[in-house]
Amino acid sequence: MSRFRPDPFVLAILATVGVATLLPASGAVAGGFGVATTVAVGVLFFLYGARLSTQEALDGLRHWRLHALVLAATFVLFPLLGLAAMLLPSSVLPPDLAAGVLFLAVLPSTVQSSIAFTSIARGNVAAAICSASLSNLAGIVLTPLLVALLLAGDGAGVDGSAVLGIVLQLLAPFVAGQLARRWIGGWIKRHSAPLKLVDRGSILLVVYTAFSAGMTEGIWHRLDLGRLLVLVVVCGVLLAAVLGATGWGARVLGFELADRITIVFCGSKKSLASGLPMATVLFGHAQVGLIVLPLMLFHQIQLIVCATLARRYARAATPAGELVPA
């Protein structure tokens, strides 16, 4: 049953949502949290830049066909499926939730879980590291551009002022982290555990601020159990479609099994860690709560499904008598 155990970080996010529901920040307190969130997002992307090895990503370009397929799944196939979800009637999927589905569809892949699942499934781990890194590098630019292109005029709250926010809160700290990597990269690796707390604490602060704003604006009255179930189904169908398409495409294009595994896991993930702070920059505070809800549901679904799929790949490749990694 361990494969169905909720991600502890998702539980922490849900607990934060509960606190924001019962004790939402308002007035001057909300303003203080807003400033703190802006700083936290900058720190978060500085750390992303300092951790991410650009050289490793560039060195892996010899596997260009694999990376091209992963990037196509992440930034072409996913957005097309997200646009298809927006065709659902608003009585089934409200505009804010539909915008949230499209937002998750334009996010980059995860790094940690893509690599971990590829390793468990006995795929090409080196290629997974490079592909996930390239996806995150590309996402810093492509995700805001796709949001501006695909969600403009749909009531999602994206406007020209978001461009300055992207540059100041996301791109500038990320580039600064990349430039500082040569001096602080080793220190960050040695202190990865406490810095992970900084990462997750920043994201929880983002969640609290966003959901507090949603409570004060009364947006949760528009969400009922029926629509929540529809959203779970939409996220599940979205993941199933991409898993099927990446597996089929990698097979048709003649990739070896280890590379096919990498394509499936790197091409089907969406990053919660990048998506939550990006949403605070790209959307109005009152909308962020509903916008990121599809992403939080998708994140848990992808962990459960991909954990099961990774173990299935591993068992298929494991000779009798050997143990499959947990």
mmCIF file of C-alpha atoms in Angstrom:
data_model
loop_
_atom_site.group_PDB
_atom_site.id
_atom_site.type_symbol
_atom_site.label_atom_id
_atom_site.label_comp_id
_atom_site.label_asym_id
_atom_site.label_seq_id
_atom_site.Cartn_x
_atom_site.Cartn_y
_atom_site.Cartn_z
ATOM 1 C CA MET A 1 0.000 0.000 0.000
ATOM 2 C CA SER A 2 3.048 2.310 0.189
ATOM 3 C CA ARG A 3 2.539 3.359 -3.424
ATOM 4 C CA PHE A 4 -0.804 4.950 -2.441
ATOM 5 C CA ARG A 5 0.620 6.815 0.565
ATOM 6 C CA PRO A 6 0.132 10.577 0.090
ATOM 7 C CA ASP A 7 3.250 12.660 -0.498
ATOM 8 C CA PRO A 8 4.170 14.233 2.895
ATOM 9 C CA PHE A 9 4.765 17.554 1.183
ATOM 10 C CA VAL A 10 1.266 17.445 -0.331
ATOM 11 C CA LEU A 11 -0.097 16.764 3.169
ATOM 12 C CA ALA A 12 1.815 19.803 4.435
ATOM 13 C CA ILE A 13 0.296 21.888 1.638
ATOM 14 C CA LEU A 14 -3.194 20.644 2.492
ATOM 15 C CA ALA A 15 -2.593 21.487 6.158
ATOM 16 C CA THR A 16 -1.519 24.985 5.104
ATOM 17 C CA VAL A 17 -4.697 25.309 3.047
ATOM 18 C CA GLY A 18 -6.658 24.334 6.177
ATOM 19 C CA VAL A 19 -4.919 27.015 8.244
ATOM 20 C CA ALA A 20 -5.579 29.620 5.543
ATOM 21 C CA THR A 21 -9.243 28.570 5.462
ATOM 22 C CA LEU A 22 -9.673 28.909 9.220
ATOM 23 C CA LEU A 23 -7.280 31.818 9.825
ATOM 24 C CA PRO A 24 -6.869 33.780 6.577
ATOM 25 C CA ALA A 25 -4.561 36.779 6.565
ATOM 26 C CA SER A 26 -6.265 40.078 5.825
ATOM 27 C CA GLY A 27 -5.544 43.797 5.847
ATOM 28 C CA ALA A 28 -2.025 44.834 6.893
ATOM 29 C CA VAL A 29 -1.160 41.241 7.832
ATOM 30 C CA ALA A 30 -2.007 40.095 4.290
ATOM 31 C CA GLY A 31 0.181 42.891 2.930
ATOM 32 C CA GLY A 32 3.086 41.682 5.063
ATOM 33 C CA PHE A 33 2.603 38.129 3.841
ATOM 34 C CA GLY A 34 2.532 39.444 0.277
ATOM 35 C CA VAL A 35 5.932 41.100 0.705
ATOM 36 C CA ALA A 36 7.322 37.974 2.373
ATOM 37 C CA THR A 37 6.016 35.845 -0.488
ATOM 38 C CA THR A 38 7.715 38.062 -3.067
ATOM 39 C CA VAL A 39 11.032 37.697 -1.247
ATOM 40 C CA ALA A 40 10.544 33.944 -0.772
ATOM 41 C CA VAL A 41 9.889 33.396 -4.491
ATOM 42 C CA GLY A 42 13.082 35.289 -5.341
ATOM 43 C CA VAL A 43 15.112 33.203 -2.878
ATOM 44 C CA LEU A 44 13.535 30.015 -4.236
ATOM 45 C CA PHE A 45 14.525 30.732 -7.833
ATOM 46 C CA PHE A 46 17.990 31.860 -6.783
ATOM 47 C CA LEU A 47 18.472 28.442 -5.178
ATOM 48 C CA TYR A 48 17.078 26.729 -8.276
ATOM 49 C CA GLY A 49 19.637 28.550 -10.393
ATOM 50 C CA ALA A 50 22.490 27.755 -8.009
ATOM 51 C CA ARG A 51 21.602 24.048 -7.920
ATOM 52 C CA LEU A 52 20.978 23.438 -11.601
ATOM 53 C CA SER A 53 24.085 22.514 -13.546
ATOM 54 C CA THR A 54 23.849 24.181 -16.938
ATOM 55 C CA GLN A 55 26.987 22.327 -18.039
ATOM 56 C CA GLU A 56 25.433 18.927 -17.280
ATOM 57 C CA ALA A 57 22.385 19.855 -19.313
ATOM 58 C CA LEU A 58 24.495 21.062 -22.234
ATOM 59 C CA ASP A 59 26.796 18.015 -22.064
ATOM 60 C CA GLY A 60 23.766 15.787 -22.453
ATOM 61 C CA LEU A 61 22.726 17.325 -25.768
ATOM 62 C CA ARG A 62 24.251 14.365 -27.625
ATOM 63 C CA HIS A 63 20.983 12.632 -26.713
ATOM 64 C CA TRP A 64 19.185 15.372 -28.599
ATOM 65 C CA ARG A 65 16.409 13.157 -30.028
ATOM 66 C CA LEU A 66 15.419 12.012 -26.544
ATOM 67 C CA HIS A 67 15.471 15.551 -25.130
ATOM 68 C CA ALA A 68 13.532 16.909 -28.113
ATOM 69 C CA LEU A 69 10.781 14.354 -27.544
ATOM 70 C CA VAL A 70 10.586 15.155 -23.815
ATOM 71 C CA LEU A 71 10.438 18.899 -24.502
ATOM 72 C CA ALA A 72 7.773 18.344 -27.177
ATOM 73 C CA ALA A 73 5.657 16.367 -24.705
ATOM 74 C CA THR A 74 6.155 19.005 -21.992
ATOM 75 C CA PHE A 75 5.659 22.201 -23.963
ATOM 76 C CA VAL A 76 3.608 21.113 -27.019
ATOM 77 C CA LEU A 77 1.518 17.996 -26.283
ATOM 78 C CA PHE A 78 0.599 18.980 -22.728
ATOM 79 C CA PRO A 79 -0.525 22.523 -23.708
ATOM 80 C CA LEU A 80 -2.625 21.142 -26.578
ATOM 81 C CA LEU A 81 -4.370 18.792 -24.145
ATOM 82 C CA GLY A 82 -4.803 21.692 -21.716
ATOM 83 C CA LEU A 83 -6.473 23.728 -24.459
ATOM 84 C CA ALA A 84 -8.775 20.778 -25.156
ATOM 85 C CA ALA A 85 -9.792 20.745 -21.467
ATOM 86 C CA MET A 86 -10.782 24.404 -21.738
ATOM 87 C CA LEU A 87 -13.431 23.398 -24.293
ATOM 88 C CA LEU A 88 -15.441 21.766 -21.500
ATOM 89 C CA PRO A 89 -18.584 23.770 -20.604
ATOM 90 C CA SER A 90 -18.147 26.216 -17.738
ATOM 91 C CA SER A 91 -20.949 24.418 -15.924
ATOM 92 C CA VAL A 92 -18.649 21.370 -15.772
ATOM 93 C CA LEU A 93 -15.262 23.060 -15.357
ATOM 94 C CA PRO A 94 -15.370 26.705 -14.217
ATOM 95 C CA PRO A 95 -13.071 29.167 -16.032
ATOM 96 C CA ASP A 96 -10.618 29.500 -13.103
ATOM 97 C CA LEU A 97 -10.195 25.715 -12.846
ATOM 98 C CA ALA A 98 -9.916 25.383 -16.634
ATOM 99 C CA ALA A 99 -7.217 28.065 -16.585
ATOM 100 C CA GLY A 100 -5.514 26.101 -13.804
ATOM 101 C CA VAL A 101 -5.495 22.942 -15.948
ATOM 102 C CA LEU A 102 -3.926 24.880 -18.810
ATOM 103 C CA PHE A 103 -1.425 26.463 -16.411
ATOM 104 C CA LEU A 104 -0.246 23.062 -15.142
ATOM 105 C CA ALA A 105 -0.006 21.920 -18.775
ATOM 106 C CA VAL A 106 2.610 24.583 -19.625
ATOM 107 C CA LEU A 107 4.851 23.975 -16.603
ATOM 108 C CA PRO A 108 8.279 22.290 -16.875
ATOM 109 C CA SER A 109 8.971 18.739 -15.766
ATOM 110 C CA THR A 110 10.062 17.877 -12.246
ATOM 111 C CA VAL A 111 13.721 17.100 -11.558
ATOM 112 C CA GLN A 112 13.821 14.910 -8.444
ATOM 113 C CA SER A 113 10.872 12.598 -9.110
ATOM 114 C CA SER A 114 11.653 12.222 -12.829
ATOM 115 C CA ILE A 115 15.146 11.023 -11.968
ATOM 116 C CA ALA A 116 13.983 8.875 -9.045
ATOM 117 C CA PHE A 117 11.310 7.042 -11.040
ATOM 118 C CA THR A 118 13.682 6.569 -13.987
ATOM 119 C CA SER A 119 16.215 5.030 -11.605
ATOM 120 C CA ILE A 120 13.648 2.684 -10.017
ATOM 121 C CA ALA A 121 12.469 1.591 -13.472
ATOM 122 C CA ARG A 122 16.086 0.983 -14.608
ATOM 123 C CA GLY A 123 15.979 3.616 -17.294
ATOM 124 C CA ASN A 124 18.704 5.949 -18.572
ATOM 125 C CA VAL A 125 19.359 7.987 -15.420
ATOM 126 C CA ALA A 126 22.076 10.185 -16.988
ATOM 127 C CA ALA A 127 19.680 11.184 -19.765
ATOM 128 C CA ALA A 128 16.933 11.826 -17.192
ATOM 129 C CA ILE A 129 19.190 14.238 -15.292
ATOM 130 C CA CYS A 130 19.987 16.159 -18.467
ATOM 131 C CA SER A 131 16.431 16.123 -19.793
ATOM 132 C CA ALA A 132 14.838 17.280 -16.543
ATOM 133 C CA SER A 133 17.461 20.021 -16.227
ATOM 134 C CA LEU A 134 16.835 21.223 -19.785
ATOM 135 C CA SER A 135 13.084 21.221 -19.158
ATOM 136 C CA ASN A 136 13.497 23.451 -16.104
ATOM 137 C CA LEU A 137 15.888 25.793 -17.897
ATOM 138 C CA ALA A 138 13.435 26.101 -20.784
ATOM 139 C CA GLY A 139 10.476 26.501 -18.424
ATOM 140 C CA ILE A 140 11.841 29.693 -16.899
ATOM 141 C CA VAL A 141 11.181 31.355 -20.269
ATOM 142 C CA LEU A 142 8.623 29.139 -22.027
ATOM 143 C CA THR A 143 6.075 28.807 -19.211
ATOM 144 C CA PRO A 144 5.435 32.580 -18.812
ATOM 145 C CA LEU A 145 5.374 33.008 -22.602
ATOM 146 C CA LEU A 146 2.854 30.195 -23.040
ATOM 147 C CA VAL A 147 0.704 31.533 -20.196
ATOM 148 C CA ALA A 148 0.661 34.991 -21.795
ATOM 149 C CA LEU A 149 -0.091 33.512 -25.227
ATOM 150 C CA LEU A 150 -2.716 30.911 -24.298
ATOM 151 C CA LEU A 151 -4.488 32.548 -21.357
ATOM 152 C CA ALA A 152 -4.586 36.186 -22.500
ATOM 153 C CA GLY A 153 -8.175 37.362 -22.688
ATOM 154 C CA ASP A 154 -9.598 34.350 -20.828
ATOM 155 C CA GLY A 155 -10.104 36.085 -17.514
ATOM 156 C CA ALA A 156 -7.061 34.518 -15.950
ATOM 157 C CA GLY A 157 -5.639 37.818 -14.824
ATOM 158 C CA VAL A 158 -2.487 37.761 -16.964
ATOM 159 C CA ASP A 159 -1.471 41.189 -18.203
ATOM 160 C CA GLY A 160 1.579 43.145 -19.302
ATOM 161 C CA SER A 161 2.661 43.925 -15.729
ATOM 162 C CA ALA A 162 3.355 40.200 -15.246
ATOM 163 C CA VAL A 163 6.343 40.523 -17.591
ATOM 164 C CA LEU A 164 8.198 42.787 -15.146
ATOM 165 C CA GLY A 165 7.286 40.441 -12.295
ATOM 166 C CA ILE A 166 8.682 37.484 -14.223
ATOM 167 C CA VAL A 167 11.963 39.278 -14.851
ATOM 168 C CA LEU A 168 12.382 40.561 -11.285
ATOM 169 C CA GLN A 169 11.030 37.610 -9.303
ATOM 170 C CA LEU A 170 11.907 34.612 -11.461
ATOM 171 C CA LEU A 171 14.455 35.232 -14.190
ATOM 172 C CA ALA A 172 16.820 37.657 -12.421
ATOM 173 C CA PRO A 173 17.222 35.501 -9.254
ATOM 174 C CA PHE A 174 17.611 32.369 -11.396
ATOM 175 C CA VAL A 175 20.358 33.950 -13.514
ATOM 176 C CA ALA A 176 22.028 35.293 -10.357
ATOM 177 C CA GLY A 177 21.998 31.767 -8.926
ATOM 178 C CA GLN A 178 23.554 30.382 -12.088
ATOM 179 C CA LEU A 179 26.302 33.032 -11.994
ATOM 180 C CA ALA A 180 26.958 32.381 -8.286
ATOM 181 C CA ARG A 181 27.017 28.602 -8.717
ATOM 182 C CA ARG A 182 30.790 28.447 -9.211
ATOM 183 C CA TRP A 183 31.285 29.878 -5.707
ATOM 184 C CA ILE A 184 28.351 28.494 -3.743
ATOM 185 C CA GLY A 185 27.416 25.322 -5.653
ATOM 186 C CA GLY A 186 29.518 23.079 -3.419
ATOM 187 C CA TRP A 187 28.175 24.657 -0.234
ATOM 188 C CA ILE A 188 24.598 24.170 -1.452
ATOM 189 C CA LYS A 189 25.249 20.472 -2.148
ATOM 190 C CA ARG A 190 26.715 19.991 1.329
ATOM 191 C CA HIS A 191 23.724 21.683 2.964
ATOM 192 C CA SER A 192 20.997 20.240 0.749
ATOM 193 C CA ALA A 193 18.889 18.975 3.671
ATOM 194 C CA PRO A 194 18.411 22.316 5.518
ATOM 195 C CA LEU A 195 18.040 24.174 2.212
ATOM 196 C CA LYS A 196 15.261 21.776 1.256
ATOM 197 C CA LEU A 197 13.391 23.103 4.289
ATOM 198 C CA VAL A 198 13.883 26.623 2.932
ATOM 199 C CA ASP A 199 12.473 25.496 -0.435
ATOM 200 C CA ARG A 200 9.418 23.875 1.067
ATOM 201 C CA GLY A 201 8.871 26.601 3.633
ATOM 202 C CA SER A 202 8.853 29.176 0.834
ATOM 203 C CA ILE A 203 6.282 27.178 -1.124
ATOM 204 C CA LEU A 204 4.076 26.764 1.954
ATOM 205 C CA LEU A 205 4.234 30.541 2.465
ATOM 206 C CA VAL A 206 3.129 30.991 -1.159
ATOM 207 C CA VAL A 207 0.221 28.583 -0.604
ATOM 208 C CA TYR A 208 -0.908 30.294 2.609
ATOM 209 C CA THR A 209 -0.845 33.756 1.020
ATOM 210 C CA ALA A 210 -2.704 32.571 -2.091
ATOM 211 C CA PHE A 211 -5.428 30.687 -0.257
ATOM 212 C CA SER A 212 -5.868 33.491 2.287
ATOM 213 C CA ALA A 213 -6.541 35.873 -0.588
ATOM 214 C CA GLY A 214 -9.014 33.379 -2.008
ATOM 215 C CA MET A 215 -10.876 33.164 1.295
ATOM 216 C CA THR A 216 -11.159 36.933 1.690
ATOM 217 C CA GLU A 217 -12.470 37.199 -1.897
ATOM 218 C CA GLY A 218 -14.986 34.383 -1.361
ATOM 219 C CA ILE A 219 -13.890 32.325 -4.377
ATOM 220 C CA TRP A 220 -14.383 28.964 -2.633
ATOM 221 C CA HIS A 221 -18.157 29.318 -2.792
ATOM 222 C CA ARG A 222 -17.824 28.527 -6.506
ATOM 223 C CA LEU A 223 -16.258 25.094 -5.876
ATOM 224 C CA ASP A 224 -18.384 22.074 -4.920
ATOM 225 C CA LEU A 225 -17.660 18.358 -4.606
ATOM 226 C CA GLY A 226 -18.999 17.559 -8.076
ATOM 227 C CA ARG A 227 -16.634 19.979 -9.789
ATOM 228 C CA LEU A 228 -13.747 18.748 -7.660
ATOM 229 C CA LEU A 229 -14.409 15.180 -8.842
ATOM 230 C CA VAL A 230 -14.556 16.399 -12.450
ATOM 231 C CA LEU A 231 -11.192 18.061 -11.918
ATOM 232 C CA VAL A 232 -9.686 14.804 -10.579
ATOM 233 C CA VAL A 233 -10.963 12.977 -13.679
ATOM 234 C CA VAL A 234 -9.567 15.664 -16.008
ATOM 235 C CA CYS A 235 -6.139 15.458 -14.339
ATOM 236 C CA GLY A 236 -6.185 11.654 -14.546
ATOM 237 C CA VAL A 237 -7.136 11.673 -18.240
ATOM 238 C CA LEU A 238 -4.443 14.285 -18.949
ATOM 239 C CA LEU A 239 -1.757 12.141 -17.314
ATOM 240 C CA ALA A 240 -2.967 8.932 -18.996
ATOM 241 C CA ALA A 241 -2.956 10.586 -22.413
ATOM 242 C CA VAL A 242 0.616 11.836 -22.051
ATOM 243 C CA LEU A 243 1.903 8.548 -20.619
ATOM 244 C CA GLY A 244 0.342 6.698 -23.534
ATOM 245 C CA ALA A 245 1.580 9.168 -26.149
ATOM 246 C CA THR A 246 5.177 9.286 -24.862
ATOM 247 C CA GLY A 247 5.381 5.500 -24.555
ATOM 248 C CA TRP A 248 3.959 4.957 -28.033
ATOM 249 C CA GLY A 249 6.024 7.738 -29.624
ATOM 250 C CA ALA A 250 9.295 6.535 -28.097
ATOM 251 C CA ARG A 251 8.590 2.993 -29.332
ATOM 252 C CA VAL A 252 7.688 4.109 -32.865
ATOM 253 C CA LEU A 253 10.832 6.263 -33.087
ATOM 254 C CA GLY A 254 12.981 3.237 -32.236
ATOM 255 C CA PHE A 255 14.359 4.202 -28.827
ATOM 256 C CA GLU A 256 15.834 1.469 -26.652
ATOM 257 C CA LEU A 257 13.896 0.440 -23.529
ATOM 258 C CA ALA A 258 16.096 2.428 -21.119
ATOM 259 C CA ASP A 259 15.580 5.591 -23.184
ATOM 260 C CA ARG A 260 11.840 4.922 -23.547
ATOM 261 C CA ILE A 261 11.560 4.761 -19.756
ATOM 262 C CA THR A 262 13.326 8.114 -19.453
ATOM 263 C CA ILE A 263 11.043 9.705 -22.044
ATOM 264 C CA VAL A 264 7.904 8.411 -20.322
ATOM 265 C CA PHE A 265 8.854 9.659 -16.860
ATOM 266 C CA CYS A 266 10.471 12.979 -17.825
ATOM 267 C CA GLY A 267 7.791 13.802 -20.398
ATOM 268 C CA SER A 268 4.790 13.148 -18.146
ATOM 269 C CA LYS A 269 5.731 15.158 -15.028
ATOM 270 C CA LYS A 270 4.780 18.660 -13.989
ATOM 271 C CA SER A 271 6.679 20.588 -11.321
ATOM 272 C CA LEU A 272 4.752 21.605 -8.217
ATOM 273 C CA ALA A 273 7.868 23.319 -6.830
ATOM 274 C CA SER A 274 8.142 25.623 -9.866
ATOM 275 C CA GLY A 275 4.429 25.977 -10.519
ATOM 276 C CA LEU A 276 3.275 27.363 -7.166
ATOM 277 C CA PRO A 277 5.669 30.332 -7.047
ATOM 278 C CA MET A 278 5.215 31.019 -10.774
ATOM 279 C CA ALA A 279 1.459 31.259 -10.267
ATOM 280 C CA THR A 280 1.845 34.012 -7.679
ATOM 281 C CA VAL A 281 3.765 36.083 -10.218
ATOM 282 C CA LEU A 282 1.539 35.406 -13.217
ATOM 283 C CA PHE A 283 -1.958 35.653 -11.705
ATOM 284 C CA GLY A 284 -3.912 37.911 -9.388
ATOM 285 C CA HIS A 285 -3.729 36.971 -5.690
ATOM 286 C CA ALA A 286 -7.471 36.326 -5.481
ATOM 287 C CA GLN A 287 -7.279 33.799 -8.322
ATOM 288 C CA VAL A 288 -4.176 31.843 -7.378
ATOM 289 C CA GLY A 289 -5.952 29.445 -5.012
ATOM 290 C CA LEU A 290 -8.183 27.963 -7.709
ATOM 291 C CA ILE A 291 -5.510 28.255 -10.409
ATOM 292 C CA VAL A 292 -3.064 26.016 -8.524
ATOM 293 C CA LEU A 293 -5.657 23.474 -7.341
ATOM 294 C CA PRO A 294 -5.401 21.357 -10.537
ATOM 295 C CA LEU A 295 -1.613 21.320 -10.155
ATOM 296 C CA MET A 296 -1.790 20.042 -6.566
ATOM 297 C CA LEU A 297 -4.201 17.262 -7.561
ATOM 298 C CA PHE A 298 -2.147 16.348 -10.627
ATOM 299 C CA HIS A 299 1.013 16.200 -8.524
ATOM 300 C CA GLN A 300 -0.406 13.549 -6.195
ATOM 301 C CA ILE A 301 -1.932 11.560 -9.071
ATOM 302 C CA GLN A 302 1.357 11.529 -10.991
ATOM 303 C CA LEU A 303 3.258 10.279 -7.924
ATOM 304 C CA ILE A 304 0.856 7.362 -7.379
ATOM 305 C CA VAL A 305 0.618 6.357 -11.042
ATOM 306 C CA CYS A 306 4.318 6.745 -11.847
ATOM 307 C CA ALA A 307 5.404 4.873 -8.708
ATOM 308 C CA THR A 308 3.249 1.945 -9.821
ATOM 309 C CA LEU A 309 4.510 2.185 -13.397
ATOM 310 C CA ALA A 310 8.166 2.385 -12.317
ATOM 311 C CA ARG A 311 7.882 -0.777 -10.235
ATOM 312 C CA ARG A 312 6.205 -2.549 -13.159
ATOM 313 C CA TYR A 313 9.081 -1.602 -15.478
ATOM 314 C CA ALA A 314 11.589 -2.746 -12.831
ATOM 315 C CA ARG A 315 9.918 -6.120 -12.307
ATOM 316 C CA ALA A 316 9.836 -6.726 -16.063
ATOM 317 C CA ALA A 317 13.585 -6.083 -16.235
ATOM 318 C CA THR A 318 14.536 -7.928 -13.028
ATOM 319 C CA PRO A 319 15.805 -11.512 -13.347
ATOM 320 C CA ALA A 320 14.155 -14.059 -11.057
ATOM 321 C CA GLY A 321 15.584 -13.951 -7.567
ATOM 322 C CA GLU A 322 16.693 -10.292 -7.638
ATOM 323 C CA LEU A 323 15.017 -7.634 -5.532
ATOM 324 C CA VAL A 324 13.236 -4.657 -7.044
ATOM 325 C CA PRO A 325 14.205 -1.321 -5.422
ATOM 326 C CA ALA A 326 11.528 0.019 -3.109
#
